[in-house]
Every structure is written in C-alpha cells, then in structure tokens.
Coordinates of C-alpha atoms and ligand atoms in Angstrom, one line a residue:
X1 CA -0.2 0.2 -0.1
X2 CA 2.0 3.2 -1.0
X3 CA -1.1 5.1 -0.4
X4 CA -4.5 6.2 2.2
X5 CA -6.6 8.2 2.1
X6 CA -8.2 8.5 5.9
X7 CA -10.6 11.1 7.6
X8 CA -9.2 14.0 8.9
X9 CA -7.6 12.5 12.2
X10 CA -8.0 14.6 15.5
X11 CA -5.3 14.8 17.7
X12 CA -6.9 14.1 21.8
X13 CA -3.5 15.3 23.6
X14 CA -1.5 18.4 23.0
X15 CA 0.1 21.0 24.3
X16 CA 0.8 24.2 22.3
X17 CA 2.2 26.2 25.2
X18 CA 1.3 30.2 24.7
X19 CA 2.5 33.4 23.7
X20 CA 4.7 34.1 20.8
X21 CA 5.3 30.2 20.5
X22 CA 1.8 29.7 19.5
X23 CA 2.7 31.0 16.4
X24 CA 5.6 28.6 15.2
X25 CA 3.2 25.2 17.2
X26 CA -0.2 25.7 16.2
X27 CA 0.4 25.6 12.3
X28 CA 1.8 22.3 13.0
X29 CA -0.5 20.5 14.6
X30 CA -3.4 22.6 11.8
X31 CA -2.6 20.8 8.9
X32 CA -2.9 17.5 10.0
X33 CA -5.9 17.4 13.0
X34 CA -9.3 18.8 12.2
X35 CA -8.7 19.3 15.9
X36 CA -7.2 18.6 19.0
X37 CA -7.6 18.7 22.8
X38 CA -5.5 21.6 24.3
X39 CA -3.7 21.0 27.5
X40 CA -3.4 23.0 30.4
X41 CA -0.6 22.5 31.8
X42 CA 0.7 26.6 31.1
X43 CA 2.4 29.1 33.9
X44 CA -0.6 29.9 35.2
X45 CA -2.3 26.8 34.5
X46 CA -5.7 27.0 32.8
X47 CA -8.3 26.3 35.9
X48 CA -11.8 27.7 34.3
X49 CA -14.0 28.3 31.3
X50 CA -13.1 32.3 31.2
X51 CA -9.3 31.4 31.0
X52 CA -10.0 28.4 28.8
X53 CA -11.6 30.8 26.5
X54 CA -9.3 33.4 26.3
X55 CA -6.8 30.7 25.6
X56 CA -8.6 29.6 22.8
X57 CA -9.0 33.1 21.5
X58 CA -4.5 32.9 21.0
X59 CA -5.0 29.1 19.9
X60 CA -7.3 30.8 16.8
X61 CA -5.5 33.6 16.7
X62 CA -2.6 31.5 14.9
X63 CA -4.2 29.2 12.8
X64 CA -3.1 29.7 9.2
X65 CA -5.8 31.4 7.0
X66 CA -7.5 28.5 4.9
X67 CA -7.3 25.5 7.8
X68 CA -9.9 24.4 9.9
X69 CA -8.6 23.4 13.1
X70 CA -10.8 23.7 16.4
X71 CA -9.2 23.9 19.9
X72 CA -10.5 21.8 22.4
X73 CA -9.9 23.0 25.4
X74 CA -9.4 21.7 29.3
X75 CA -9.7 22.6 32.5
X76 CA -6.5 21.6 35.0
X77 CA -8.3 20.1 38.0
X78 CA -6.6 21.8 41.3
X79 CA -7.3 20.9 45.3
X80 CA -9.2 24.6 44.8
X81 CA -11.7 23.2 41.6
X82 CA -15.2 23.6 42.5
X83 CA -18.7 21.2 41.2
X84 CA -19.6 25.2 40.3
X85 CA -16.4 25.2 38.2
X86 CA -17.1 22.0 36.5
X87 CA -21.2 22.7 35.7
X88 CA -19.5 26.0 33.7
X89 CA -17.0 24.0 31.9
X90 CA -19.7 21.7 31.1
X91 CA -22.2 24.3 30.1
X92 CA -19.4 25.9 27.4
X93 CA -19.7 24.2 24.5
X94 CA -15.5 24.8 24.0
X95 CA -14.3 23.3 27.4
X96 CA -14.7 19.2 27.0
X97 CA -12.7 17.9 29.5
X98 CA -11.1 18.3 32.4
X99 CA -7.9 17.4 33.3
X100 CA -5.5 15.1 36.3
X101 CA -2.0 16.1 37.3
X102 CA -1.2 14.2 40.3
X103 CA 1.5 17.6 41.6
X104 CA 4.8 17.8 40.7
X105 CA 3.8 14.6 38.1
X106 CA 5.7 16.3 35.1
X107 CA 6.3 19.4 33.6
X108 CA 4.4 22.7 35.4
X109 CA 1.8 20.2 37.5
X110 CA 3.1 21.4 40.9
X111 CA -0.9 23.0 41.0
X112 CA -1.9 19.9 40.4
X113 CA -3.7 17.2 42.7
X114 CA -1.8 15.6 46.0
X115 CA -5.5 14.0 47.9
X116 CA -7.2 12.6 45.5
X117 CA -10.5 11.7 47.8
X118 CA -10.7 15.6 48.4
X119 CA -12.0 16.7 44.7
X120 CA -15.0 13.3 45.5
X121 CA -17.8 16.1 45.0
X122 CA -15.7 17.7 41.8
X123 CA -15.4 14.1 40.5
X124 CA -19.3 13.5 41.4
X125 CA -19.7 16.4 39.3
X126 CA -18.0 16.0 36.9
X127 CA -19.9 12.1 35.9
X128 CA -23.0 13.7 36.5
X129 CA -22.3 16.5 33.4
X130 CA -20.3 13.8 32.0
X131 CA -17.5 15.5 31.3
X132 CA -14.3 13.3 31.4
X133 CA -11.1 13.6 33.4
X134 CA -7.8 12.6 31.5
X135 CA -5.4 11.7 33.7
X136 CA -2.1 12.0 34.5
X137 CA -1.4 7.8 35.8
X138 CA 1.5 7.7 37.1
X139 CA 2.7 7.7 40.7
X140 CA 4.2 10.9 42.5
X141 CA 5.6 8.4 45.6
X142 CA 9.4 9.6 45.3
X143 CA 10.1 5.7 47.0
X144 CA 8.4 4.7 43.3
X145 CA 10.9 4.4 40.9
X146 CA 10.4 5.7 37.5
X147 CA 9.9 3.2 35.7
X148 CA 7.0 1.8 37.8
X149 CA 5.1 4.9 38.0
X150 CA 2.3 4.3 35.4
X151 CA 1.8 1.1 37.4
X152 CA 1.5 1.8 40.2
X153 CA -0.9 4.9 39.9
X154 CA -3.3 2.4 38.6
X155 CA -2.8 -0.3 40.4
X156 CA -3.4 2.1 43.7
X157 CA -4.9 4.5 42.1
X158 CA -7.0 4.6 39.1
X159 CA -8.5 1.5 40.3
X160 CA -9.9 3.4 43.2
X161 CA -11.5 6.1 41.1
X162 CA -12.6 4.0 38.0
X163 CA -14.7 1.7 40.9
X164 CA -15.9 5.2 42.9
X165 CA -17.2 6.7 40.2
X166 CA -18.8 4.7 37.5
X167 CA -20.5 7.0 35.2
X168 CA -17.5 9.0 35.0
X169 CA -15.7 9.1 31.8
X170 CA -12.1 8.4 32.4
X171 CA -8.9 8.5 29.3
X172 CA -5.9 7.0 30.7
X173 CA -3.9 9.7 28.7
X174 CA -0.2 8.7 26.9
X175 CA 0.1 4.9 28.5
X176 CA 3.7 3.4 28.7
X177 CA 2.3 0.1 29.9
X178 CA 1.4 -3.4 29.2
X179 CA -0.3 -2.5 32.7
X180 CA -2.1 0.4 31.5
X181 CA -3.6 -1.5 28.3
X182 CA -4.9 -4.3 30.6
X183 CA -6.3 -2.6 32.9
X184 CA -8.3 0.1 30.2
X185 CA -9.0 -3.1 28.3
X186 CA -10.9 -4.7 30.8
X187 CA -12.6 -1.7 31.7
X188 CA -15.8 -1.0 31.1
X189 CA -16.5 1.3 27.7
X190 CA -16.8 5.0 30.0
X191 CA -12.3 4.0 30.1
X192 CA -10.0 4.6 27.8
X193 CA -6.1 5.6 26.9
X194 CA -4.1 7.8 23.8
X195 CA -1.7 6.4 23.1
X196 CA 1.4 8.3 21.2
X197 CA 3.9 7.7 18.5
X198 CA 6.4 7.6 20.4
X199 CA 5.8 5.1 22.6
X200 CA 4.8 3.0 19.9
X201 CA 8.2 3.4 18.2
X202 CA 10.5 3.2 20.8
X203 CA 11.2 1.8 24.1
X204 CA 13.8 2.7 26.7
X205 CA 17.0 1.9 24.8
X206 CA 16.5 6.1 22.5
X207 CA 17.0 7.9 25.6
X208 CA 20.5 6.1 25.7
X209 CA 21.8 5.3 21.9
X210 CA 25.0 5.6 22.3
X211 CA 25.1 8.6 24.9
X212 CA 22.0 9.8 26.7
X213 CA 19.8 11.4 24.5
X214 CA 18.1 13.8 26.0
X215 CA 15.4 14.6 23.0
X216 CA 13.8 11.2 23.7
X217 CA 13.1 11.7 27.3
X218 CA 9.7 11.8 27.9
X219 CA 6.9 11.3 30.9
X220 CA 5.1 8.4 31.3
X221 CA 9.1 7.9 30.5
X222 CA 9.8 5.0 27.4
X223 CA 9.2 1.7 28.7
X224 CA 11.5 -1.4 28.2
X225 CA 10.2 -3.9 24.9
X226 CA 7.4 -6.0 26.3
X227 CA 5.4 -2.4 27.6
X228 CA 5.8 -1.0 23.0
X229 CA 4.9 -4.2 22.1
X230 CA 1.5 -4.5 24.7
X231 CA 0.6 -0.6 23.2
X232 CA 1.5 -1.6 19.4
X233 CA -0.7 -4.8 20.0
X234 CA -3.8 -1.9 22.0
X235 CA -3.6 0.7 19.1
X236 CA -3.5 -1.8 16.1
X237 CA -6.4 -4.3 18.0
X238 CA -9.6 -2.2 16.5
X239 CA -10.9 -1.7 19.8
X240 CA -12.9 1.4 20.6
X241 CA -11.0 2.8 23.9
X242 CA -7.6 3.6 22.2
X243 CA -7.1 6.4 20.2
X244 CA -4.6 8.8 19.0
X245 CA -3.3 11.9 21.6
X246 CA 0.5 13.0 20.2
X247 CA 1.3 14.3 23.6
X248 CA 3.7 16.1 21.0
X249 CA 5.3 18.9 24.0
X250 CA 7.5 21.0 22.3
X251 CA 10.4 22.6 24.6
X252 CA 13.2 25.3 23.5
X253 CA 17.0 23.0 23.1
X254 CA 18.2 24.6 26.0
X255 CA 16.0 23.2 28.3
X256 CA 16.4 19.6 26.7
X257 CA 20.2 19.4 26.3
X258 CA 20.7 20.6 30.2
X259 CA 21.7 19.0 33.4
X260 CA 18.9 18.6 34.2
X261 CA 16.1 18.5 31.1
X262 CA 12.6 18.9 30.4
X263 CA 10.8 15.6 30.0
X264 CA 9.0 16.5 25.9
X265 CA 8.9 14.6 22.6
X266 CA 7.8 16.8 19.8
X267 CA 6.1 14.9 17.5
X268 CA 3.6 17.7 16.2
X269 CA 5.0 18.4 12.4
X270 CA 5.0 14.5 11.0
X271 CA 2.3 13.0 13.8
X272 CA 0.4 11.5 11.7
X273 CA 3.1 9.8 9.0
X274 CA 5.2 8.3 12.0
X275 CA 2.0 6.7 13.4
X276 CA 1.3 5.6 10.1
X277 CA 5.0 4.5 10.4
X278 CA 4.6 1.6 13.6
X279 CA 0.9 0.7 12.2
X280 CA 3.3 -0.3 8.8
X281 CA 5.8 -1.8 11.0
X282 CA 2.8 -4.1 12.4
X283 CA 1.0 -4.8 9.4
X284 CA -1.4 -2.8 10.4
X285 CA -1.9 0.1 8.3
X286 CA -5.9 -0.6 7.4
X287 CA -6.4 0.1 10.8
X288 CA -4.7 3.4 11.4
X289 CA -7.8 5.0 10.1
X290 CA -10.3 4.3 13.6
X291 CA -7.8 4.9 15.7
X292 CA -6.7 8.3 14.3
X293 CA -10.0 9.4 13.1
X294 CA -12.7 7.1 14.6
X295 CA -12.0 6.2 17.6
X296 CA -11.9 9.4 19.5
X297 CA -14.6 11.0 18.3
X298 CA -16.5 8.1 19.5
X299 CA -15.6 9.0 22.7
X300 CA -15.9 12.4 23.3
X301 CA -19.4 12.4 21.5
X302 CA -17.8 14.1 18.5
X303 CA -18.7 13.7 14.9
X304 CA -15.8 12.4 12.2
X305 CA -14.3 14.1 9.9
X306 CA -16.3 14.3 6.9
X307 CA -12.9 15.7 5.3
X308 CA -10.7 13.5 4.2
X309 CA -6.3 13.5 4.9
X310 CA -4.1 11.5 1.8
X311 CA -0.9 10.1 3.1
X312 CA 2.0 8.8 0.7
X313 CA 4.4 6.8 0.4
X314 CA 7.5 9.1 0.0
X315 CA 10.8 9.8 1.5
X316 CA 11.1 13.3 3.2
X317 CA 13.8 14.6 5.5
X318 CA 13.0 16.3 8.4
X319 CA 14.5 19.8 9.3
X320 CA 17.3 19.2 12.1
X321 CA 14.9 22.2 14.1
X322 CA 12.3 24.6 13.7
X323 CA 11.6 27.9 15.4
X324 CA 9.6 28.1 18.9
X325 CA 9.0 31.3 20.3
X326 CA 12.3 33.3 19.3
X327 CA 14.7 30.1 19.8
X328 CA 14.4 26.6 18.2
X329 CA 13.4 23.0 19.0
X330 CA 14.5 19.5 17.7
X331 CA 12.1 17.6 16.9
X332 CA 11.5 13.7 16.5
X333 CA 13.7 12.2 13.9
X334 CA 15.7 15.3 13.1
X335 CA 17.3 15.1 10.2
X336 CA 16.5 11.7 9.9
X337 CA 14.3 10.4 6.8
X338 CA 10.1 9.2 7.4
X339 CA 8.9 6.9 4.8
X340 CA 5.4 8.2 5.4
X341 CA 4.2 12.1 4.1
X342 CA 1.1 13.9 3.9
X343 CA 0.6 15.0 0.8
X344 CA -3.0 16.9 1.1
X345 CA -4.2 19.0 3.6
X346 CA -7.8 19.8 4.2
X347 CA -8.1 22.6 2.3
X348 CA -11.8 23.9 3.5
X349 CA -11.7 28.2 3.8
X350 CA -13.0 29.2 7.4
Ligands
DOR401 O1 6.8 14.3 28.5 C1 5.6 15.5 28.7 N1 5.8 16.7 28.8 N2 5.0 14.0 29.6 C2 4.4 15.5 30.3 O2 2.9 14.5 31.0 C3 4.2 16.6 30.3 C4 4.3 17.4 28.5 C5 4.9 18.7 28.6 O3 3.8 19.5 28.7 O4 6.1 19.2 28.7
ZN402 ZN1 0.8 15.5 28.3

C-alpha cells in the first residue's frame, strides 16, 4: 500500500504552550488535524472557563488562513476546583474535559492534585455532567521507581477512581505500559486511553543510544520492549478504547540539552507519518483510520470529520530544528528521513 486516505484525524492530547510559541506550533498541528485537545499545563495553568476561552482565542489567532482547526479546551484540576466550575465548563461548548495532574508529576504540574479523596464532589459533578477526566497516570510517591510509576498509579489510584465513580468518563493519557493497556482493556467502556507515536516506535533503549539522548526523554518515560509491544498491539487491535493522542510537547533546545532537562518529545511536525510508520511495521496500516480518525470522536461524542487527508509513501527529511518562540526545538527524527508524507491537507476555508 503506497497511498492511504483517511478522515481528517484529531489529536486527543496536545501541548501548544502560549504567547509567541503559538504562532510556531499551531500550524504544525492544524495542517494535519481537524481538532486537538489542548492541555492546560501553562504557567499559570488554565483553571476556569474564562481562562480556557481566552486561551482558545489566542490559539485560533495562530491558525493559518484557509485551515479549519478547532482547539478543544481543558481545565487543570487543582485542590481549589469547585463543582460550580465543573458545571460552568459543561455548559461551555468549547471546554471538553478536565485534566488531572498528580502534583509535581510532570511539566508545570506543581499546582496539581495530591489528595484525590478531597476531590469527591468535583468528580461527582463531572460524572453527572458527562465531562471526562483526563489522567496523567503516574504515582508521585518518591519511593516509586520512575519506570514503575504508571503501573503503581493504575493499581493504587486509578482502580479506585474508576470503581468509585462508575459513570465518570476517564482517559488514561499517553499509556506506556502493559499494565496500563490491560487495565483499560478490562475496564468498562467509559474508560479509554490515548497512545503517542513515540511510545509506539521506541523503547527505553532509545534514550541511551550511544549516549544520553535528551530529546527522547518524556513522561511517562519510555519503557522496556515488552511494554511497547503491548501498546502496538492495543493501538492496532481495532478496540475503540485506544485512540490517537500525540502528547507532542515542545521545549526550546537549551531546556532539553542541559544538566536537568525538561520532559517532552515533539512530534507534531510529522505526527500522522510517525503513526503510519508504527502501524505499517505492525502490518496494520488498514487500522490507522479507526485509531486516528474514528475512535476518539466516538468516545467524546463528536462527529467524525467529513474532510479527508492523504498519506503517500514518499521519503522526506525532517529538518534539524523548527523555530520556537525566538529559539528552536529539536523534533523527533531531526535530520532523518521518514517514509510517509501527508500530501494533501484539508483546505476548507473558514
Ligand atoms: O513529556 C511530557 N511533557 N509529559 C508530560 O506529561 C508533559 C509534557 C510537557 O508539557 O512538556
Ligand atoms: Zn501531555
């Protein structure tokens, strides 16, 4: 197969940052995807509808002319979030979910949640209004090994949330382990997961290939090969609980290439091409359209796009860097070639 046409896909987990970075980042995603769930881990975080709508306007101002791109906004759950804020979010068509960061688990997660039990009324309200909880599923217990943080969180925390709030829609974001896959697979249909391209393509050896590779460091951190195999199996299984979320997370070069570098892999420049490579390696290209374009909208109760995009087998070289906010970022596969290329974007005029 040398050509693949699919409904215009959506990215169900994306970091777009803010300010001057938006003009550099939004075009990468808007070229490929019709919608994207935009993460709220700004500084300060997006915690209410007013903040989300103002952020949405700044994103829309950075969409290149001629592209129809819809940012789907999220709120950042904090210990101060109230049921009234949840009801306001549910009444706003542009806010589609609430993000749970365990406090300190990742980039700008300091304002996140330490005590989930204190959030009962908020989670009840979310279940009642049908607002999904998007979970960064990693334990923040410093005694837990970094490679075990997802499995421990799933076992000790997520199981409890899903049992206690059976009507709550939950997405375990960027799953990275066999334990994560098994949990989501066995859970009821209100529980789903996103999977990144980098977790499908790489295991933890990629971080240490000939030396330390800071651009391969993300959270949850890449795991050993058997976990990657479980993720590939889930993504290509045709189960509607598993769908595309890039977790593309840009950082300027000096904050990655340093003694204590930020977590994040940038994939938005070639997201669909990278997923196509992973699916092709698994002999499952025919399953890509469901994973990338249909299962996400189904979970979120949104229509599948009526636009299409086309991928062609056409080798191209990824640039060594892209501009980011006056500096530059190093994308995944910088200076290397990719086998698939998105050749037509949707050109519906807005
Ligand atoms: O690698 C990551 N980068 N993981 C996250 O959870 C956050 C993200 C970021 O915002 O940079
Ligand atoms: Zn993320």
